Amino acid sequence: MFGNNTYWWFGLLGFALFVGLNVLVWALRNRPKLSFAIGYSIAVFLLLYKIAEYIAYQGMGEHVRVPLEFSALSYFMFAILVTFRVKGADAFGCFVAMLAGMMYSFSIWISPDTHFANRDIWFLFVMAVVNHHLLYLGGALIVMNSRRFDPRQSWIFAVGTGLMVGYSWLLYSVTDYGKIYGKPIIISITDGSILLNLTHAESVKAWELGLWIPGALCLLALFAVAFYLLNRWQAKRRAKVGLDEDYFPSFGEVFNKRLFRSVYVFDERPLPPLYRPVAVAVEEREGVLEERQESETQRGDLEGEVVATRPDGSDDDRR
């Protein structure tokens, strides 16, 4: 896995990075608010970075260099659906984010020499490694620690995957992308030519293609099932310990100052009032003060009502 490659140490680093990210996700399992804030920040960063990157390509005259590969499309699917909080469809964005990031990391473990041989410039090479792992981390934090997705909306996965594949085939057919940058993996998977790399054969036989396409669809379906099972498992665990089962904040709540200055960033589980320390009850005290001020204001309004006078000169308090 690592030892048969010249750059085996790079594969080992990729493996250690992937394990470290999963440890981080597990460490934040009781912090749905913080996990969502980190995942949302990653989505915003990737959206801005990728837009700037492809604008730069166009400025340098690389007009054919467009997001066509599966991972390139996954960046935008995850970033757009999470940043603009498209409820329901954000499950598909997180799914492709985790899948693309995981597959990229696996490829580093298996064949680190290929990544070094195909590298462009060092900056893009390093950013590709960083961004793919950020993609996985952002999706995993939201899926495992924040949201609960409805399996009844899994039809979005089929529609989204079909649109991604159709979009890639359309651009691949009408542009010179393949001649300049080679055949994308998403095209190789869907036309079965990836089998040539796996079997080192000269051509793909009809029966192999007949087995490959249904097998690839079944594998994708298994990933989707595992996705929902992991999501449900963690959501039920959060509910048992008194945390938000489905944390889906509004835009104003995503980066709340009081969230970051309160100790709920470090422990978001509600504690019994008798055992709640003073530092933990900051937000509660502020809420009590606000209610007290409102009650005093209402009492002052009642006391300051105009006292009417009857024709005979006696007072009549009108409420």
Short mmCIF file of C-alpha atoms in Angstrom, two decimals:
data_model
loop_
_atom_site.label_atom_id
_atom_site.label_comp_id
_atom_site.label_asym_id
_atom_site.label_seq_id
_atom_site.Cartn_x
_atom_site.Cartn_y
_atom_site.Cartn_z
CA MET A 1 0.00 0.00 0.00
CA PHE A 2 2.65 2.52 1.07
CA GLY A 3 5.91 0.56 0.74
CA ASN A 4 5.61 -0.24 -3.00
CA ASN A 5 5.84 3.45 -3.94
CA THR A 6 8.75 5.83 -4.11
CA TYR A 7 6.75 8.46 -2.25
CA TRP A 8 5.35 6.02 0.31
CA TRP A 9 5.73 8.61 3.03
CA PHE A 10 3.19 10.81 1.22
CA GLY A 11 0.67 7.97 1.30
CA LEU A 12 1.36 7.48 4.99
CA LEU A 13 0.81 11.19 5.65
CA GLY A 14 -2.46 11.06 3.73
CA PHE A 15 -3.61 8.11 5.82
CA ALA A 16 -2.64 9.87 9.07
CA LEU A 17 -4.46 13.03 7.95
CA PHE A 18 -7.65 11.12 7.17
CA VAL A 19 -7.57 9.33 10.52
CA GLY A 20 -6.93 12.64 12.30
CA LEU A 21 -9.95 14.26 10.64
CA ASN A 22 -12.20 11.42 11.77
CA VAL A 23 -10.84 11.73 15.31
CA LEU A 24 -11.69 15.44 15.21
CA VAL A 25 -15.23 14.69 14.04
CA TRP A 26 -15.64 12.21 16.88
CA ALA A 27 -14.21 14.68 19.41
CA LEU A 28 -16.85 17.25 18.38
CA ARG A 29 -19.72 14.75 18.48
CA ASN A 30 -21.38 16.62 21.40
CA ARG A 31 -20.98 20.06 19.79
CA PRO A 32 -23.62 20.32 17.04
CA LYS A 33 -23.52 24.12 16.95
CA LEU A 34 -19.75 24.33 16.71
CA SER A 35 -19.63 21.46 14.20
CA PHE A 36 -22.16 23.18 11.96
CA ALA A 37 -20.28 26.48 12.22
CA ILE A 38 -17.03 24.80 11.13
CA GLY A 39 -18.76 22.89 8.31
CA TYR A 40 -20.52 26.05 7.15
CA SER A 41 -17.22 27.99 7.22
CA ILE A 42 -15.58 25.31 5.08
CA ALA A 43 -18.45 25.50 2.58
CA VAL A 44 -18.14 29.29 2.28
CA PHE A 45 -14.35 29.08 1.92
CA LEU A 46 -14.51 26.40 -0.78
CA LEU A 47 -17.17 28.32 -2.71
CA LEU A 48 -15.13 31.53 -2.74
CA TYR A 49 -11.85 29.73 -3.44
CA LYS A 50 -13.22 27.68 -6.34
CA ILE A 51 -14.94 30.68 -7.92
CA ALA A 52 -11.67 32.64 -7.73
CA GLU A 53 -9.71 29.65 -9.08
CA TYR A 54 -11.84 29.19 -12.19
CA ILE A 55 -11.95 32.93 -12.82
CA ALA A 56 -8.15 32.87 -12.71
CA TYR A 57 -8.08 30.02 -15.24
CA GLN A 58 -10.23 32.06 -17.60
CA GLY A 59 -7.96 35.07 -17.11
CA MET A 60 -4.92 32.96 -18.01
CA GLY A 61 -6.61 31.82 -21.23
CA GLU A 62 -7.45 28.28 -20.08
CA HIS A 63 -11.05 28.60 -21.22
CA VAL A 64 -11.63 24.84 -21.45
CA ARG A 65 -10.62 24.32 -17.83
CA VAL A 66 -14.08 24.16 -16.27
CA PRO A 67 -15.45 22.10 -13.36
CA LEU A 68 -16.15 18.78 -15.05
CA GLU A 69 -14.58 16.13 -12.81
CA PHE A 70 -16.64 14.53 -10.02
CA SER A 71 -14.61 16.10 -7.23
CA ALA A 72 -14.70 19.53 -8.92
CA LEU A 73 -18.49 19.32 -9.13
CA SER A 74 -18.66 18.06 -5.54
CA TYR A 75 -16.98 21.25 -4.34
CA PHE A 76 -19.75 23.37 -5.82
CA MET A 77 -22.58 21.02 -4.86
CA PHE A 78 -21.50 20.98 -1.21
CA ALA A 79 -20.56 24.66 -1.04
CA ILE A 80 -23.72 26.00 -2.69
CA LEU A 81 -26.24 23.71 -1.00
CA VAL A 82 -24.76 24.25 2.49
CA THR A 83 -23.94 27.94 2.17
CA PHE A 84 -27.44 28.82 0.96
CA ARG A 85 -28.99 26.28 3.35
CA VAL A 86 -31.06 24.33 0.83
CA LYS A 87 -32.80 22.04 3.29
CA GLY A 88 -33.21 18.48 2.02
CA ALA A 89 -30.84 18.92 -0.90
CA ASP A 90 -27.97 19.71 1.48
CA ALA A 91 -27.92 15.99 2.29
CA PHE A 92 -26.79 15.27 -1.27
CA GLY A 93 -24.16 18.01 -1.03
CA CYS A 94 -22.73 16.45 2.12
CA PHE A 95 -22.91 12.98 0.56
CA VAL A 96 -20.83 13.87 -2.51
CA ALA A 97 -18.46 15.88 -0.30
CA MET A 98 -17.69 12.90 1.92
CA LEU A 99 -17.52 10.53 -1.05
CA ALA A 100 -15.18 12.72 -3.13
CA GLY A 101 -12.93 13.53 -0.17
CA MET A 102 -12.75 9.91 0.95
CA MET A 103 -12.01 8.56 -2.54
CA TYR A 104 -9.26 11.15 -3.04
CA SER A 105 -7.67 10.25 0.28
CA PHE A 106 -7.87 6.53 -0.57
CA SER A 107 -6.11 7.20 -3.88
CA ILE A 108 -3.24 8.86 -2.00
CA TRP A 109 -2.81 5.80 0.21
CA ILE A 110 -2.93 3.36 -2.69
CA SER A 111 -0.85 5.23 -5.26
CA PRO A 112 1.00 8.27 -3.91
CA ASP A 113 3.43 8.13 -6.86
CA THR A 114 0.58 8.82 -9.29
CA HIS A 115 -0.29 12.05 -7.48
CA PHE A 116 3.31 13.23 -7.67
CA ALA A 117 3.63 12.27 -11.32
CA ASN A 118 0.42 14.11 -12.28
CA ARG A 119 1.03 17.23 -10.20
CA ASP A 120 0.82 20.58 -11.95
CA ILE A 121 2.45 23.26 -9.82
CA TRP A 122 3.20 22.86 -6.14
CA PHE A 123 0.61 25.37 -5.00
CA LEU A 124 -2.22 23.63 -6.86
CA PHE A 125 -0.94 20.24 -5.71
CA VAL A 126 -0.93 21.25 -2.04
CA MET A 127 -4.29 23.01 -2.30
CA ALA A 128 -5.82 19.94 -3.95
CA VAL A 129 -4.78 17.81 -0.98
CA VAL A 130 -5.96 20.41 1.54
CA ASN A 131 -9.26 21.18 -0.18
CA HIS A 132 -10.25 17.55 -0.71
CA HIS A 133 -9.72 16.79 2.96
CA LEU A 134 -11.55 19.98 3.96
CA LEU A 135 -14.39 18.82 1.72
CA TYR A 136 -14.57 15.54 3.60
CA LEU A 137 -14.30 17.25 7.00
CA GLY A 138 -17.05 19.77 6.26
CA GLY A 139 -19.45 17.09 5.08
CA ALA A 140 -18.64 14.73 7.95
CA LEU A 141 -19.13 17.39 10.64
CA ILE A 142 -22.59 18.26 9.37
CA VAL A 143 -23.66 14.67 8.73
CA MET A 144 -22.31 13.15 11.93
CA ASN A 145 -22.67 15.99 14.43
CA SER A 146 -25.36 18.44 13.35
CA ARG A 147 -28.13 17.41 10.96
CA ARG A 148 -30.66 14.61 10.73
CA PHE A 149 -31.60 13.88 7.12
CA ASP A 150 -34.82 12.26 5.98
CA PRO A 151 -34.29 9.03 3.97
CA ARG A 152 -37.59 9.72 2.19
CA GLN A 153 -35.76 12.49 0.33
CA SER A 154 -33.12 10.09 -0.99
CA TRP A 155 -34.61 10.51 -4.47
CA ILE A 156 -32.58 13.72 -4.56
CA PHE A 157 -29.46 11.53 -4.65
CA ALA A 158 -30.60 9.85 -7.88
CA VAL A 159 -31.58 13.15 -9.49
CA GLY A 160 -28.39 14.91 -8.36
CA THR A 161 -26.11 12.10 -9.51
CA GLY A 162 -27.87 11.97 -12.88
CA LEU A 163 -27.50 15.72 -13.35
CA MET A 164 -23.79 15.61 -12.45
CA VAL A 165 -23.10 12.75 -14.86
CA GLY A 166 -25.17 14.33 -17.63
CA TYR A 167 -23.47 17.70 -17.17
CA SER A 168 -20.00 16.10 -17.31
CA TRP A 169 -20.83 14.12 -20.47
CA LEU A 170 -22.26 17.22 -22.14
CA LEU A 171 -19.15 19.34 -21.54
CA TYR A 172 -16.86 16.42 -22.36
CA SER A 173 -18.64 15.96 -25.70
CA VAL A 174 -18.77 19.60 -26.83
CA THR A 175 -15.35 20.80 -25.60
CA ASP A 176 -11.72 19.75 -26.00
CA TYR A 177 -11.37 19.04 -22.28
CA GLY A 178 -10.42 15.38 -22.88
CA LYS A 179 -7.78 16.24 -25.48
CA ILE A 180 -6.09 18.76 -23.21
CA TYR A 181 -6.47 17.29 -19.72
CA GLY A 182 -7.28 13.65 -20.43
CA LYS A 183 -10.43 11.66 -19.76
CA PRO A 184 -12.04 12.58 -16.41
CA ILE A 185 -12.62 9.82 -13.89
CA ILE A 186 -16.37 10.42 -13.90
CA ILE A 187 -16.40 9.67 -17.64
CA SER A 188 -14.15 6.64 -17.22
CA ILE A 189 -16.44 5.22 -14.56
CA THR A 190 -19.65 5.71 -16.50
CA ASP A 191 -18.35 4.35 -19.85
CA GLY A 192 -16.49 1.45 -18.19
CA SER A 193 -13.05 2.43 -19.50
CA ILE A 194 -11.77 2.52 -15.94
CA LEU A 195 -11.66 -1.27 -16.19
CA LEU A 196 -8.73 -0.91 -18.59
CA ASN A 197 -6.69 0.63 -15.78
CA LEU A 198 -7.76 -2.07 -13.35
CA THR A 199 -7.28 -5.09 -15.62
CA HIS A 200 -4.57 -3.69 -17.97
CA ALA A 201 -6.55 -5.07 -20.91
CA GLU A 202 -6.66 -3.51 -24.38
CA SER A 203 -10.45 -3.25 -24.55
CA VAL A 204 -13.52 -3.65 -22.39
CA LYS A 205 -15.64 -6.67 -23.21
CA ALA A 206 -19.41 -6.39 -23.43
CA TRP A 207 -20.06 -8.78 -20.54
CA GLU A 208 -17.60 -6.86 -18.35
CA LEU A 209 -19.41 -3.63 -19.10
CA GLY A 210 -22.74 -5.35 -18.41
CA LEU A 211 -21.51 -6.30 -14.96
CA TRP A 212 -19.66 -3.07 -14.24
CA ILE A 213 -22.51 -0.57 -14.65
CA PRO A 214 -25.02 -2.35 -12.37
CA GLY A 215 -22.20 -3.06 -9.92
CA ALA A 216 -21.18 0.59 -9.79
CA LEU A 217 -24.81 1.64 -9.21
CA CYS A 218 -25.17 -0.90 -6.42
CA LEU A 219 -21.95 0.34 -4.81
CA LEU A 220 -23.22 3.92 -4.97
CA ALA A 221 -26.50 2.81 -3.39
CA LEU A 222 -24.59 1.07 -0.59
CA PHE A 223 -22.69 4.29 0.10
CA ALA A 224 -26.01 6.14 0.30
CA VAL A 225 -27.43 3.58 2.73
CA ALA A 226 -24.32 3.80 4.92
CA PHE A 227 -24.61 7.60 4.78
CA TYR A 228 -28.16 7.57 6.16
CA LEU A 229 -27.39 4.90 8.76
CA LEU A 230 -24.45 6.88 10.15
CA ASN A 231 -26.51 10.06 10.15
CA ARG A 232 -29.43 8.40 11.97
CA TRP A 233 -27.13 6.70 14.49
CA GLN A 234 -25.48 9.96 15.53
CA ALA A 235 -28.76 11.93 15.55
CA LYS A 236 -30.36 9.40 17.90
CA ARG A 237 -27.28 9.48 20.14
CA ARG A 238 -27.49 13.28 20.39
CA ALA A 239 -31.17 13.10 21.28
CA LYS A 240 -30.40 10.69 24.14
CA VAL A 241 -27.93 13.10 25.74
CA GLY A 242 -30.19 16.14 25.34
CA LEU A 243 -28.55 17.74 22.30
CA ASP A 244 -30.13 19.09 19.13
CA GLU A 245 -31.11 16.13 17.01
CA ASP A 246 -31.38 18.26 13.88
CA TYR A 247 -29.48 21.53 14.19
CA PHE A 248 -30.33 23.73 11.22
CA PRO A 249 -29.84 27.40 12.21
CA SER A 250 -30.91 30.49 10.36
CA PHE A 251 -28.33 32.71 8.68
CA GLY A 252 -28.18 34.98 11.73
CA GLU A 253 -27.65 32.06 14.09
CA VAL A 254 -24.78 30.44 12.20
CA PHE A 255 -22.16 32.82 13.62
CA ASN A 256 -23.75 34.07 16.81
CA LYS A 257 -21.40 36.03 19.05
CA ARG A 258 -23.06 34.73 22.16
CA LEU A 259 -22.52 31.18 20.93
CA PHE A 260 -18.76 31.63 20.72
CA ARG A 261 -18.34 33.56 23.95
CA SER A 262 -20.44 31.13 25.99
CA VAL A 263 -19.17 27.89 27.43
CA TYR A 264 -21.65 26.01 25.26
CA VAL A 265 -18.90 26.03 22.65
CA PHE A 266 -17.07 23.63 24.93
CA ASP A 267 -20.07 21.78 26.33
CA GLU A 268 -23.43 22.27 24.64
CA ARG A 269 -25.30 19.75 26.77
CA PRO A 270 -27.96 21.31 29.04
CA LEU A 271 -27.23 20.88 32.75
CA PRO A 272 -29.69 20.76 35.68
CA PRO A 273 -30.23 24.25 37.18
CA LEU A 274 -28.97 23.21 40.65
CA TYR A 275 -25.65 22.09 39.21
CA ARG A 276 -25.23 24.84 36.65
CA PRO A 277 -22.20 27.02 37.53
CA VAL A 278 -22.39 30.77 37.35
CA ALA A 279 -20.23 30.94 34.22
CA VAL A 280 -22.53 28.56 32.37
CA ALA A 281 -25.65 30.60 33.22
CA VAL A 282 -24.52 33.83 31.53
CA GLU A 283 -27.09 33.60 28.79
CA GLU A 284 -29.83 32.66 31.24
CA ARG A 285 -29.10 35.68 33.44
CA GLU A 286 -29.24 37.95 30.43
CA GLY A 287 -32.62 36.47 29.53
CA VAL A 288 -33.89 36.99 33.11
CA LEU A 289 -32.72 40.61 33.12
CA GLU A 290 -34.48 41.27 29.83
CA GLU A 291 -37.73 39.77 31.18
CA ARG A 292 -37.40 41.82 34.40
CA GLN A 293 -36.91 45.02 32.43
CA GLU A 294 -39.98 44.26 30.33
CA SER A 295 -42.12 43.59 33.43
CA GLU A 296 -40.95 46.83 35.06
CA THR A 297 -41.77 48.74 31.91
CA GLN A 298 -45.26 47.28 31.79
CA ARG A 299 -45.82 48.07 35.49
CA GLY A 300 -44.75 51.67 34.91
CA ASP A 301 -47.17 51.98 32.02
CA LEU A 302 -50.03 50.76 34.21
CA GLU A 303 -49.16 53.14 37.05
CA GLY A 304 -48.86 56.04 34.65
CA GLU A 305 -52.31 55.64 33.16
CA VAL A 306 -54.40 58.78 33.02
CA VAL A 307 -56.81 59.08 35.92
CA ALA A 308 -60.18 60.25 34.66
CA THR A 309 -62.53 62.42 36.74
CA ARG A 310 -66.26 61.92 37.02
CA PRO A 311 -68.64 64.85 36.65
CA ASP A 312 -69.25 64.78 40.43
CA GLY A 313 -65.50 65.21 41.03
CA SER A 314 -64.66 61.64 42.16
CA ASP A 315 -61.76 59.76 40.63
CA ASP A 316 -62.28 56.80 38.26
CA ASP A 317 -59.26 54.62 37.52
CA ARG A 318 -59.77 53.38 33.98
CA ARG A 319 -57.88 50.27 33.13
#
